[in-house]
Structure formats: structure tokens, C-alpha cells
PDB file of C-alpha atoms in Angstrom:
ATOM      1  CA  UNK S  26     -17.007  -6.856  -0.133  1.00 64.00           C
ATOM      2  CA  UNK S  27     -16.289  -5.051   3.165  1.00 82.00           C
ATOM      3  CA  UNK S  28     -13.618  -3.094   3.857  1.00 94.00           C
ATOM      4  CA  UNK S  29     -11.937  -2.855   7.350  1.00 97.00           C
ATOM      5  CA  UNK S  30     -11.103   0.687   8.173  1.00 97.00           C
ATOM      6  CA  UNK S  31      -9.210   2.876  11.319  1.00 95.00           C
ATOM      7  CA  UNK S  32      -9.470   6.297  11.816  1.00 94.00           C
ATOM      8  CA  UNK S  33      -6.749   8.159  13.670  1.00 94.00           C
ATOM      9  CA  UNK S  34      -7.211  11.948  14.638  1.00 88.00           C
ATOM     10  CA  UNK S  35      -9.953  14.222  15.758  1.00 76.00           C
ATOM     11  CA  UNK S  36     -11.965  16.493  14.031  1.00 69.00           C
ATOM     12  CA  UNK S  37      -9.364  18.867  12.479  1.00 63.00           C
ATOM     13  CA  UNK S  38      -9.880  21.727   9.279  1.00 64.00           C
ATOM     14  CA  UNK S  39      -7.240  19.711   7.618  1.00 71.00           C
ATOM     15  CA  UNK S  40      -8.192  17.397   4.719  1.00 81.00           C
ATOM     16  CA  UNK S  41      -9.049  14.003   5.312  1.00 94.00           C
ATOM     17  CA  UNK S  42      -6.053  11.346   4.640  1.00 97.00           C
ATOM     18  CA  UNK S  43      -6.736   8.317   3.284  1.00 98.00           C
ATOM     19  CA  UNK S  44      -3.676   5.740   3.242  1.00 98.00           C
ATOM     20  CA  UNK S  45      -3.767   2.256   0.981  1.00 98.00           C
ATOM     21  CA  UNK S  46      -0.613  -0.017   1.815  1.00 98.00           C
ATOM     22  CA  UNK S  47       1.030  -2.367  -0.272  1.00 96.00           C
ATOM     23  CA  UNK S  48       1.115  -5.670  -1.111  1.00 96.00           C
ATOM     24  CA  UNK S  49       1.199  -7.960   2.225  1.00 95.00           C
ATOM     25  CA  UNK S  50       0.687  -4.871   4.397  1.00 96.00           C
ATOM     26  CA  UNK S  51      -2.347  -3.506   6.001  1.00 96.00           C
ATOM     27  CA  UNK S  52      -3.603  -0.114   7.124  1.00 97.00           C
ATOM     28  CA  UNK S  53      -1.607   0.178  10.768  1.00 95.00           C
ATOM     29  CA  UNK S  54       1.137   0.170   8.442  1.00 95.00           C
ATOM     30  CA  UNK S  55       0.705   3.900   8.201  1.00 97.00           C
ATOM     31  CA  UNK S  56      -0.570   4.467  12.157  1.00 97.00           C
ATOM     32  CA  UNK S  57       2.820   6.498  12.865  1.00 96.00           C
ATOM     33  CA  UNK S  58       2.384   8.556   9.931  1.00 97.00           C
ATOM     34  CA  UNK S  59      -0.931   8.813  10.656  1.00 96.00           C
ATOM     35  CA  UNK S  60      -0.441   9.909  14.299  1.00 95.00           C
ATOM     36  CA  UNK S  61       2.397  12.403  13.254  1.00 95.00           C
ATOM     37  CA  UNK S  62       0.164  14.486  11.237  1.00 94.00           C
ATOM     38  CA  UNK S  63      -2.796  14.050  14.133  1.00 93.00           C
ATOM     39  CA  UNK S  64      -2.288  17.534  15.225  1.00 90.00           C
ATOM     40  CA  UNK S  65      -3.609  18.866  11.397  1.00 90.00           C
ATOM     41  CA  UNK S  66      -5.198  15.883   9.581  1.00 93.00           C
ATOM     42  CA  UNK S  67      -7.665  13.043  10.396  1.00 94.00           C
ATOM     43  CA  UNK S  68      -6.754  10.135   8.701  1.00 96.00           C
ATOM     44  CA  UNK S  69      -8.417   6.949   7.445  1.00 97.00           C
ATOM     45  CA  UNK S  70      -6.276   3.570   7.307  1.00 98.00           C
ATOM     46  CA  UNK S  71      -7.394   1.266   4.851  1.00 98.00           C
ATOM     47  CA  UNK S  72      -7.127  -2.865   4.988  1.00 98.00           C
ATOM     48  CA  UNK S  73      -7.367  -3.503   1.274  1.00 98.00           C
ATOM     49  CA  UNK S  74      -9.199  -6.003   0.193  1.00 96.00           C
ATOM     50  CA  UNK S  75      -7.426  -9.859   0.922  1.00 96.00           C
ATOM     51  CA  UNK S  76      -5.341  -8.014   3.605  1.00 97.00           C
ATOM     52  CA  UNK S  77      -5.660  -7.317   6.959  1.00 93.00           C
ATOM     53  CA  UNK S  78      -9.756  -7.788   8.325  1.00 95.00           C
ATOM     54  CA  UNK S  79     -10.589  -6.825   5.140  1.00 96.00           C
ATOM     55  CA  UNK S  80     -13.010 -10.036   3.025  1.00 94.00           C
ATOM     56  CA  UNK S  81     -11.288 -11.614  -0.066  1.00 94.00           C
ATOM     57  CA  UNK S  82     -13.088 -11.386  -3.199  1.00 92.00           C
ATOM     58  CA  UNK S  83     -13.181 -14.237  -5.665  1.00 90.00           C
ATOM     59  CA  UNK S  84     -10.152 -12.244  -7.540  1.00 92.00           C
ATOM     60  CA  UNK S  85      -7.441  -9.515  -7.301  1.00 95.00           C
ATOM     61  CA  UNK S  86      -8.280  -6.640 -10.275  1.00 96.00           C
ATOM     62  CA  UNK S  87      -7.294  -3.157  -9.585  1.00 98.00           C
ATOM     63  CA  UNK S  88     -10.410  -1.595 -11.087  1.00 98.00           C
ATOM     64  CA  UNK S  89     -12.516  -3.445  -8.792  1.00 96.00           C
ATOM     65  CA  UNK S  90      -9.880  -2.878  -5.630  1.00 97.00           C
ATOM     66  CA  UNK S  91     -10.269   0.891  -6.614  1.00 98.00           C
ATOM     67  CA  UNK S  92     -14.135   0.811  -6.872  1.00 97.00           C
ATOM     68  CA  UNK S  93     -14.170  -1.025  -3.065  1.00 96.00           C
ATOM     69  CA  UNK S  94     -11.771   1.788  -1.770  1.00 98.00           C
ATOM     70  CA  UNK S  95     -14.033   4.552  -3.199  1.00 98.00           C
ATOM     71  CA  UNK S  96     -17.352   2.812  -1.436  1.00 97.00           C
ATOM     72  CA  UNK S  97     -16.036   3.779   1.641  1.00 96.00           C
ATOM     73  CA  UNK S  98     -14.640   7.438   0.774  1.00 97.00           C
ATOM     74  CA  UNK S  99     -17.236  10.489   1.820  1.00 95.00           C
ATOM     75  CA  UNK S 100     -18.994  11.643  -1.028  1.00 94.00           C
ATOM     76  CA  UNK S 101     -19.075  15.273  -0.194  1.00 93.00           C
ATOM     77  CA  UNK S 102     -15.097  15.301   1.171  1.00 93.00           C
ATOM     78  CA  UNK S 103     -12.272  14.843  -1.469  1.00 96.00           C
ATOM     79  CA  UNK S 104      -9.570  13.447   0.270  1.00 97.00           C
ATOM     80  CA  UNK S 105      -5.563  13.267   0.038  1.00 97.00           C
ATOM     81  CA  UNK S 106      -5.130  10.163  -1.088  1.00 98.00           C
ATOM     82  CA  UNK S 107      -2.002   8.146   0.038  1.00 98.00           C
ATOM     83  CA  UNK S 108      -0.687   5.096  -1.918  1.00 98.00           C
ATOM     84  CA  UNK S 109       2.363   2.806  -1.548  1.00 98.00           C
ATOM     85  CA  UNK S 110       3.049   0.171  -3.940  1.00 96.00           C
ATOM     86  CA  UNK S 111       0.290  -2.292  -4.650  1.00 97.00           C
ATOM     87  CA  UNK S 112      -1.606   0.470  -2.819  1.00 98.00           C
ATOM     88  CA  UNK S 113      -0.237   3.233  -4.684  1.00 98.00           C
ATOM     89  CA  UNK S 114      -1.554   1.507  -8.081  1.00 98.00           C
ATOM     90  CA  UNK S 115      -4.991   1.438  -6.703  1.00 98.00           C
ATOM     91  CA  UNK S 116      -5.092   5.124  -5.376  1.00 98.00           C
ATOM     92  CA  UNK S 117      -3.647   5.714  -9.123  1.00 98.00           C
ATOM     93  CA  UNK S 118      -6.962   4.043 -10.642  1.00 98.00           C
ATOM     94  CA  UNK S 119      -9.477   5.403  -8.224  1.00 98.00           C
ATOM     95  CA  UNK S 120      -8.102   8.514  -8.914  1.00 98.00           C
ATOM     96  CA  UNK S 121      -8.819   8.394 -12.580  1.00 98.00           C
ATOM     97  CA  UNK S 122     -11.895   6.620 -12.320  1.00 98.00           C
ATOM     98  CA  UNK S 123     -13.449   8.608  -9.362  1.00 98.00           C
ATOM     99  CA  UNK S 124     -11.365  12.195  -9.478  1.00 98.00           C
ATOM    100  CA  UNK S 125     -14.524  13.829  -7.458  1.00 98.00           C
ATOM    101  CA  UNK S 126     -13.094  11.964  -4.710  1.00 98.00           C
ATOM    102  CA  UNK S 127      -9.783  12.857  -4.733  1.00 98.00           C
ATOM    103  CA  UNK S 128      -8.203  16.241  -3.876  1.00 97.00           C
ATOM    104  CA  UNK S 129      -4.776  15.540  -3.546  1.00 97.00           C
ATOM    105  CA  UNK S 130      -3.002  11.918  -4.866  1.00 98.00           C
ATOM    106  CA  UNK S 131      -0.002  10.813  -3.035  1.00 98.00           C
ATOM    107  CA  UNK S 132       1.801   7.805  -5.119  1.00 98.00           C
ATOM    108  CA  UNK S 133       4.992   6.191  -3.252  1.00 98.00           C
ATOM    109  CA  UNK S 134       7.501   4.165  -5.121  1.00 97.00           C
ATOM    110  CA  UNK S 135       5.258   2.791  -7.741  1.00 98.00           C
ATOM    111  CA  UNK S 136       4.394   3.915 -11.579  1.00 98.00           C
ATOM    112  CA  UNK S 137       1.343   2.917 -13.455  1.00 98.00           C
ATOM    113  CA  UNK S 138       3.372   0.357 -15.698  1.00 97.00           C
ATOM    114  CA  UNK S 139       3.414  -3.399 -15.765  1.00 96.00           C
ATOM    115  CA  UNK S 140       6.636  -4.358 -14.069  1.00 95.00           C
ATOM    116  CA  UNK S 141       6.387  -8.075 -15.945  1.00 90.00           C
ATOM    117  CA  UNK S 142       6.262 -10.212 -12.575  1.00 77.00           C
ATOM    118  CA  UNK S 143       7.394 -10.365  -9.208  1.00 74.00           C
ATOM    119  CA  UNK S 144       9.871 -12.849  -8.346  1.00 78.00           C
ATOM    120  CA  UNK S 145      10.970 -11.178  -5.058  1.00 83.00           C
ATOM    121  CA  UNK S 146       7.066 -11.366  -3.635  1.00 88.00           C
ATOM    122  CA  UNK S 147       6.627 -15.223  -5.231  1.00 91.00           C
ATOM    123  CA  UNK S 148       9.758 -15.803  -3.334  1.00 90.00           C
ATOM    124  CA  UNK S 149       7.597 -14.576  -0.172  1.00 92.00           C
ATOM    125  CA  UNK S 150       4.466 -16.341  -0.924  1.00 93.00           C
ATOM    126  CA  UNK S 151       6.381 -19.891  -1.131  1.00 93.00           C
ATOM    127  CA  UNK S 152       8.164 -18.905   1.982  1.00 92.00           C
ATOM    128  CA  UNK S 153       5.169 -18.244   3.958  1.00 94.00           C
ATOM    129  CA  UNK S 154       3.085 -21.100   2.208  1.00 94.00           C
ATOM    130  CA  UNK S 155       6.104 -23.439   3.084  1.00 92.00           C
ATOM    131  CA  UNK S 156       5.976 -22.552   6.989  1.00 93.00           C
ATOM    132  CA  UNK S 157       4.585 -25.394   8.817  1.00 93.00           C
ATOM    133  CA  UNK S 158       2.067 -23.310  11.271  1.00 93.00           C
ATOM    134  CA  UNK S 159       1.506 -26.844  13.356  1.00 92.00           C
ATOM    135  CA  UNK S 160       5.041 -26.550  14.629  1.00 91.00           C
ATOM    136  CA  UNK S 161       4.903 -23.034  15.562  1.00 92.00           C
ATOM    137  CA  UNK S 162       4.652 -22.923  19.388  1.00 91.00           C
ATOM    138  CA  UNK S 163       5.970 -18.646  19.665  1.00 91.00           C
ATOM    139  CA  UNK S 164       6.006 -15.962  17.262  1.00 91.00           C
ATOM    140  CA  UNK S 165      10.357 -16.156  17.416  1.00 93.00           C
ATOM    141  CA  UNK S 166       9.791 -19.924  15.821  1.00 93.00           C
ATOM    142  CA  UNK S 167       8.195 -18.675  12.982  1.00 94.00           C
ATOM    143  CA  UNK S 168      10.915 -15.734  12.783  1.00 94.00           C
ATOM    144  CA  UNK S 169      13.681 -18.373  12.428  1.00 94.00           C
ATOM    145  CA  UNK S 170      12.175 -20.503  10.310  1.00 93.00           C
ATOM    146  CA  UNK S 171      11.976 -17.902   7.894  1.00 94.00           C
ATOM    147  CA  UNK S 172      15.040 -16.673   7.832  1.00 93.00           C
ATOM    148  CA  UNK S 173      16.858 -18.782   5.283  1.00 90.00           C
ATOM    149  CA  UNK S 174      14.374 -17.632   3.025  1.00 90.00           C
ATOM    150  CA  UNK S 175      13.933 -14.647   3.668  1.00 91.00           C
ATOM    151  CA  UNK S 176      17.375 -13.271   4.847  1.00 91.00           C
ATOM    152  CA  UNK S 177      16.412  -9.370   5.624  1.00 88.00           C
ATOM    153  CA  UNK S 178      15.274  -8.859   8.904  1.00 88.00           C
ATOM    154  CA  UNK S 179      13.170  -6.213   8.028  1.00 84.00           C
ATOM    155  CA  UNK S 180      11.223  -7.951   5.343  1.00 88.00           C
ATOM    156  CA  UNK S 181      10.863 -10.977   7.965  1.00 92.00           C
ATOM    157  CA  UNK S 182       8.956  -8.877  10.494  1.00 91.00           C
ATOM    158  CA  UNK S 183       7.000  -7.113   7.893  1.00 91.00           C
ATOM    159  CA  UNK S 184       6.087 -10.196   6.773  1.00 94.00           C
ATOM    160  CA  UNK S 185       5.078 -11.814  10.083  1.00 95.00           C
ATOM    161  CA  UNK S 186       2.871  -8.768  11.313  1.00 94.00           C
ATOM    162  CA  UNK S 187       0.395 -11.143   8.771  1.00 95.00           C
ATOM    163  CA  UNK S 188       0.784 -14.161  11.473  1.00 95.00           C
ATOM    164  CA  UNK S 189      -2.163 -14.583  13.977  1.00 93.00           C
ATOM    165  CA  UNK S 190      -2.771 -16.920  16.932  1.00 92.00           C
ATOM    166  CA  UNK S 191      -6.408 -18.342  17.413  1.00 87.00           C
ATOM    167  CA  UNK S 192      -5.829 -20.096  20.786  1.00 86.00           C
ATOM    168  CA  UNK S 193      -3.088 -22.782  20.193  1.00 85.00           C
ATOM    169  CA  UNK S 194      -2.953 -22.334  16.831  1.00 91.00           C
ATOM    170  CA  UNK S 195      -1.502 -19.984  14.183  1.00 95.00           C
ATOM    171  CA  UNK S 196      -2.889 -18.931  10.609  1.00 94.00           C
ATOM    172  CA  UNK S 197      -2.050 -16.146   8.259  1.00 96.00           C
ATOM    173  CA  UNK S 198      -4.302 -13.337   8.051  1.00 94.00           C
ATOM    174  CA  UNK S 199      -3.718 -12.457   4.395  1.00 96.00           C
ATOM    175  CA  UNK S 200      -4.736 -13.936   1.465  1.00 96.00           C
ATOM    176  CA  UNK S 201      -1.725 -16.094   0.568  1.00 95.00           C
ATOM    177  CA  UNK S 202      -3.360 -18.440  -2.089  1.00 94.00           C
ATOM    178  CA  UNK S 203      -5.280 -15.476  -4.023  1.00 95.00           C
ATOM    179  CA  UNK S 204      -2.572 -13.191  -3.714  1.00 95.00           C
ATOM    180  CA  UNK S 205       0.138 -16.107  -4.496  1.00 94.00           C
ATOM    181  CA  UNK S 206      -2.122 -16.859  -7.770  1.00 94.00           C
ATOM    182  CA  UNK S 207      -2.630 -13.250  -8.573  1.00 95.00           C
ATOM    183  CA  UNK S 208       0.785 -11.500  -9.105  1.00 95.00           C
ATOM    184  CA  UNK S 209       0.974 -11.478 -12.469  1.00 94.00           C
ATOM    185  CA  UNK S 210      -1.856  -8.935 -12.053  1.00 96.00           C
ATOM    186  CA  UNK S 211      -0.457  -7.476  -8.881  1.00 96.00           C
ATOM    187  CA  UNK S 212       2.679  -6.530 -10.845  1.00 96.00           C
ATOM    188  CA  UNK S 213       1.082  -5.344 -13.851  1.00 96.00           C
ATOM    189  CA  UNK S 214      -1.228  -2.521 -14.826  1.00 98.00           C
ATOM    190  CA  UNK S 215      -4.626  -2.022 -16.410  1.00 98.00           C
ATOM    191  CA  UNK S 216      -3.480   0.116 -19.127  1.00 97.00           C
ATOM    192  CA  UNK S 217      -6.209  -0.578 -21.613  1.00 97.00           C
ATOM    193  CA  UNK S 218      -8.906  -0.337 -19.177  1.00 97.00           C
ATOM    194  CA  UNK S 219      -8.014   3.058 -17.805  1.00 97.00           C
ATOM    195  CA  UNK S 220      -6.941   4.602 -21.249  1.00 95.00           C
ATOM    196  CA  UNK S 221      -7.907   8.148 -22.100  1.00 95.00           C
ATOM    197  CA  UNK S 222      -8.733   8.706 -18.469  1.00 98.00           C
ATOM    198  CA  UNK S 223      -6.696  11.650 -16.460  1.00 98.00           C
ATOM    199  CA  UNK S 224      -6.728  12.841 -13.026  1.00 98.00           C
ATOM    200  CA  UNK S 225      -6.467  16.645 -13.134  1.00 98.00           C
ATOM    201  CA  UNK S 226      -5.668  17.629  -9.384  1.00 98.00           C
ATOM    202  CA  UNK S 227      -1.937  17.849  -7.878  1.00 98.00           C
ATOM    203  CA  UNK S 228       0.031  14.556  -7.805  1.00 98.00           C
ATOM    204  CA  UNK S 229       3.288  13.893  -5.719  1.00 98.00           C
ATOM    205  CA  UNK S 230       5.227  10.987  -6.177  1.00 98.00           C
ATOM    206  CA  UNK S 231       7.469   9.841  -3.567  1.00 98.00           C
ATOM    207  CA  UNK S 232      10.246   7.611  -4.868  1.00 97.00           C
ATOM    208  CA  UNK S 233      13.230   6.046  -2.788  1.00 97.00           C
ATOM    209  CA  UNK S 234      16.927   7.050  -4.181  1.00 97.00           C
ATOM    210  CA  UNK S 235      17.777   2.810  -3.849  1.00 96.00           C
ATOM    211  CA  UNK S 236      14.431   1.576  -5.147  1.00 95.00           C
ATOM    212  CA  UNK S 237      14.145   0.599  -8.917  1.00 92.00           C
ATOM    213  CA  UNK S 238      10.497   1.104  -9.059  1.00 95.00           C
ATOM    214  CA  UNK S 239      10.169   4.742 -10.650  1.00 95.00           C
ATOM    215  CA  UNK S 240      12.300   5.737 -13.139  1.00 94.00           C
ATOM    216  CA  UNK S 241      12.943   8.157 -15.806  1.00 94.00           C
ATOM    217  CA  UNK S 242      11.371   5.320 -18.614  1.00 95.00           C
ATOM    218  CA  UNK S 243       8.109   5.271 -16.232  1.00 96.00           C
ATOM    219  CA  UNK S 244       7.762   9.683 -17.075  1.00 96.00           C
ATOM    220  CA  UNK S 245       5.835   8.996 -20.020  1.00 96.00           C
ATOM    221  CA  UNK S 246       2.936   7.187 -18.271  1.00 96.00           C
ATOM    222  CA  UNK S 247       2.997   9.229 -15.180  1.00 97.00           C
ATOM    223  CA  UNK S 248       2.874  12.282 -17.281  1.00 97.00           C
ATOM    224  CA  UNK S 249      -0.310  10.966 -19.479  1.00 97.00           C
ATOM    225  CA  UNK S 250      -2.573   9.688 -16.705  1.00 98.00           C
ATOM    226  CA  UNK S 251      -1.528  12.667 -14.516  1.00 98.00           C
ATOM    227  CA  UNK S 252      -0.652  16.088 -16.212  1.00 97.00           C
ATOM    228  CA  UNK S 253      -0.169  18.014 -12.828  1.00 97.00           C
ATOM    229  CA  UNK S 254       2.221  15.483 -11.194  1.00 97.00           C
ATOM    230  CA  UNK S 255       5.440  16.427  -9.586  1.00 96.00           C
ATOM    231  CA  UNK S 256       8.292  13.950  -8.183  1.00 97.00           C
ATOM    232  CA  UNK S 257      10.525  13.851  -5.167  1.00 97.00           C
ATOM    233  CA  UNK S 258      13.308  11.416  -4.204  1.00 97.00           C
ATOM    234  CA  UNK S 259      13.786  10.648  -0.617  1.00 98.00           C
ATOM    235  CA  UNK S 260      17.869   9.814  -0.491  1.00 97.00           C
ATOM    236  CA  UNK S 261      18.833   6.742   1.465  1.00 96.00           C
ATOM    237  CA  UNK S 262      15.713   5.361   0.987  1.00 95.00           C
ATOM    238  CA  UNK S 263      14.447   2.151  -0.682  1.00 93.00           C
ATOM    239  CA  UNK S 264      11.308   0.484  -1.626  1.00 93.00           C
ATOM    240  CA  UNK S 265       9.200   1.123   2.115  1.00 92.00           C
ATOM    241  CA  UNK S 266      10.081   4.972   1.848  1.00 95.00           C
ATOM    242  CA  UNK S 267       7.461   6.308   4.599  1.00 95.00           C
ATOM    243  CA  UNK S 268       9.126   3.442   7.131  1.00 93.00           C
ATOM    244  CA  UNK S 269      12.513   3.579   6.440  1.00 93.00           C
ATOM    245  CA  UNK S 270      12.691   7.571   6.253  1.00 96.00           C
ATOM    246  CA  UNK S 271       9.283   8.355   8.335  1.00 96.00           C
ATOM    247  CA  UNK S 272      10.398  12.130   9.299  1.00 97.00           C
ATOM    248  CA  UNK S 273      11.155  12.964   5.966  1.00 98.00           C
ATOM    249  CA  UNK S 274       7.992  11.359   4.445  1.00 98.00           C
ATOM    250  CA  UNK S 275       5.684  13.193   6.987  1.00 98.00           C
ATOM    251  CA  UNK S 276       7.809  16.403   6.559  1.00 98.00           C
ATOM    252  CA  UNK S 277       6.936  15.944   2.860  1.00 97.00           C
ATOM    253  CA  UNK S 278       3.569  15.102   3.429  1.00 97.00           C
ATOM    254  CA  UNK S 279       2.837  18.116   5.623  1.00 95.00           C
ATOM    255  CA  UNK S 280       4.078  20.547   3.254  1.00 96.00           C
ATOM    256  CA  UNK S 281       1.841  18.953   0.210  1.00 97.00           C
ATOM    257  CA  UNK S 282      -1.219  19.017   2.264  1.00 93.00           C
ATOM    258  CA  UNK S 283      -0.651  22.638   3.500  1.00 88.00           C
ATOM    259  CA  UNK S 284      -3.737  25.028   2.723  1.00 79.00           C
TER     260      UNK S 284
END
């Protein structure tokens, strides 16, 4: 399956950074972070399957997703792999299945656990699927139509990044059907399929103080897979740490990737 990637930055001596976005995101969500680090690193921004300009496989499966991302990584240059939310789970699975490809791992506001479903994201899927695209003339029409179901302006803007205009009509660039029917898998974790595997390289967990996705009860699962991990909590940040506190996030990443 073809993955769309974008490269930011020139030929620097610093490690190659590879970014995996979360559910309903796309590689370009990381552009600001990548540009801020472009003086030291090259970055690869990945559109995960079912998102952005990448293909839509028949199913959503974390091992398949991880292997597809692994296939676009250089075989002779271990990377710093950064993943947020769903992309963080893809990155974790990739690291334990293909540790030779990963020099460092950064997991952003997600844990290797089954969250037991996601009513929040199910509501987003329902709202997006319920949008009458034939009645949309301007992007502002879509923004207004989603307001009741998605009251947060930040979340609406994030979701509407997936709305694309084709001539006089509009379409969703993201695979709403496939992702919507796979939310249990996406919020879950393939524990039995990665049992016994570990990634022994350095791992940094970055969480938001206002988020519920990384809890003390998750530490045992984190430790069993990633024995060299350490955790950092960004004050005042929610689930989208890198977009809510970009300066802090960039500085943390800069220090973690320093030689």
C-alpha cells in the first residue's frame, strides 16, 4: 500500500525525524515542528493509511500499519520516530517489531493499552458523515454546519483539514467509513500480538497535564515493552500537546535528539 510522505529540511548531520500523526490527522500537522528543527534535522512527515494522500487498505490493523511505515524508513539509518495518539501506537508497534530501524522513540499522549472504545471520536465520525456536502459552497458553510456537533473551534478546524474541494463539489480526504468502523481497534492495543517483544532504545513519553490518555496505571505496560523510557508532562496541555504547546514541545524534542 502506497504511503504519502513529505520531507522537510536539508541534509543535516542530525538524525532523521519521522512523524506519525493521530486519528483524522495527516503528515502536514507536524510541519511547524519539523520546520522549527530544520536547522538540525531532516524530517519525514507520514500520511498514515486511511489518511491524507495515502491509500486505504481493506482493514485497520496496528501491525499492518506499523509494517507499512517501516517499509518507507531507511534500512541503514535508524530514525527518531515520533508518534501522537493513534500514530503513537503505530510507532510503538513499529519499534518493538523493527527495533533496528529506530534510534529513539517519542510517544505523544498515548499509552500501550486498550482504552475501551472512543465515544468522543465516534461522535466526530458521525458529525462528519452527517454533513451534507452537496449543500456546501464555502468552507465556512461546513464550519457552521459542524458547530452544534463539534462545539470546540480547535477541533472543528482540525477535522475540516480533511475536507477537500474538487471543482464545484466537496469530499472528505480521510476514510470515514473504514476508520469509523474500526474505532474499537484504534482505541485498543494488540497486546497478545506483541507479547514478549521489547524495544531497548531510549524512549520519551510526552503527555499533557490536562489529558487523560497517560495515567499512572499505564506505567507497568509501558515499562514491560520499553524498559528505557522516561516520562514528561507538559503543564497546561491537553491531548494535542505538540500543537497546544509547540515551543515547549520543540525544545523537549531538540534536547532528546541532541548527540
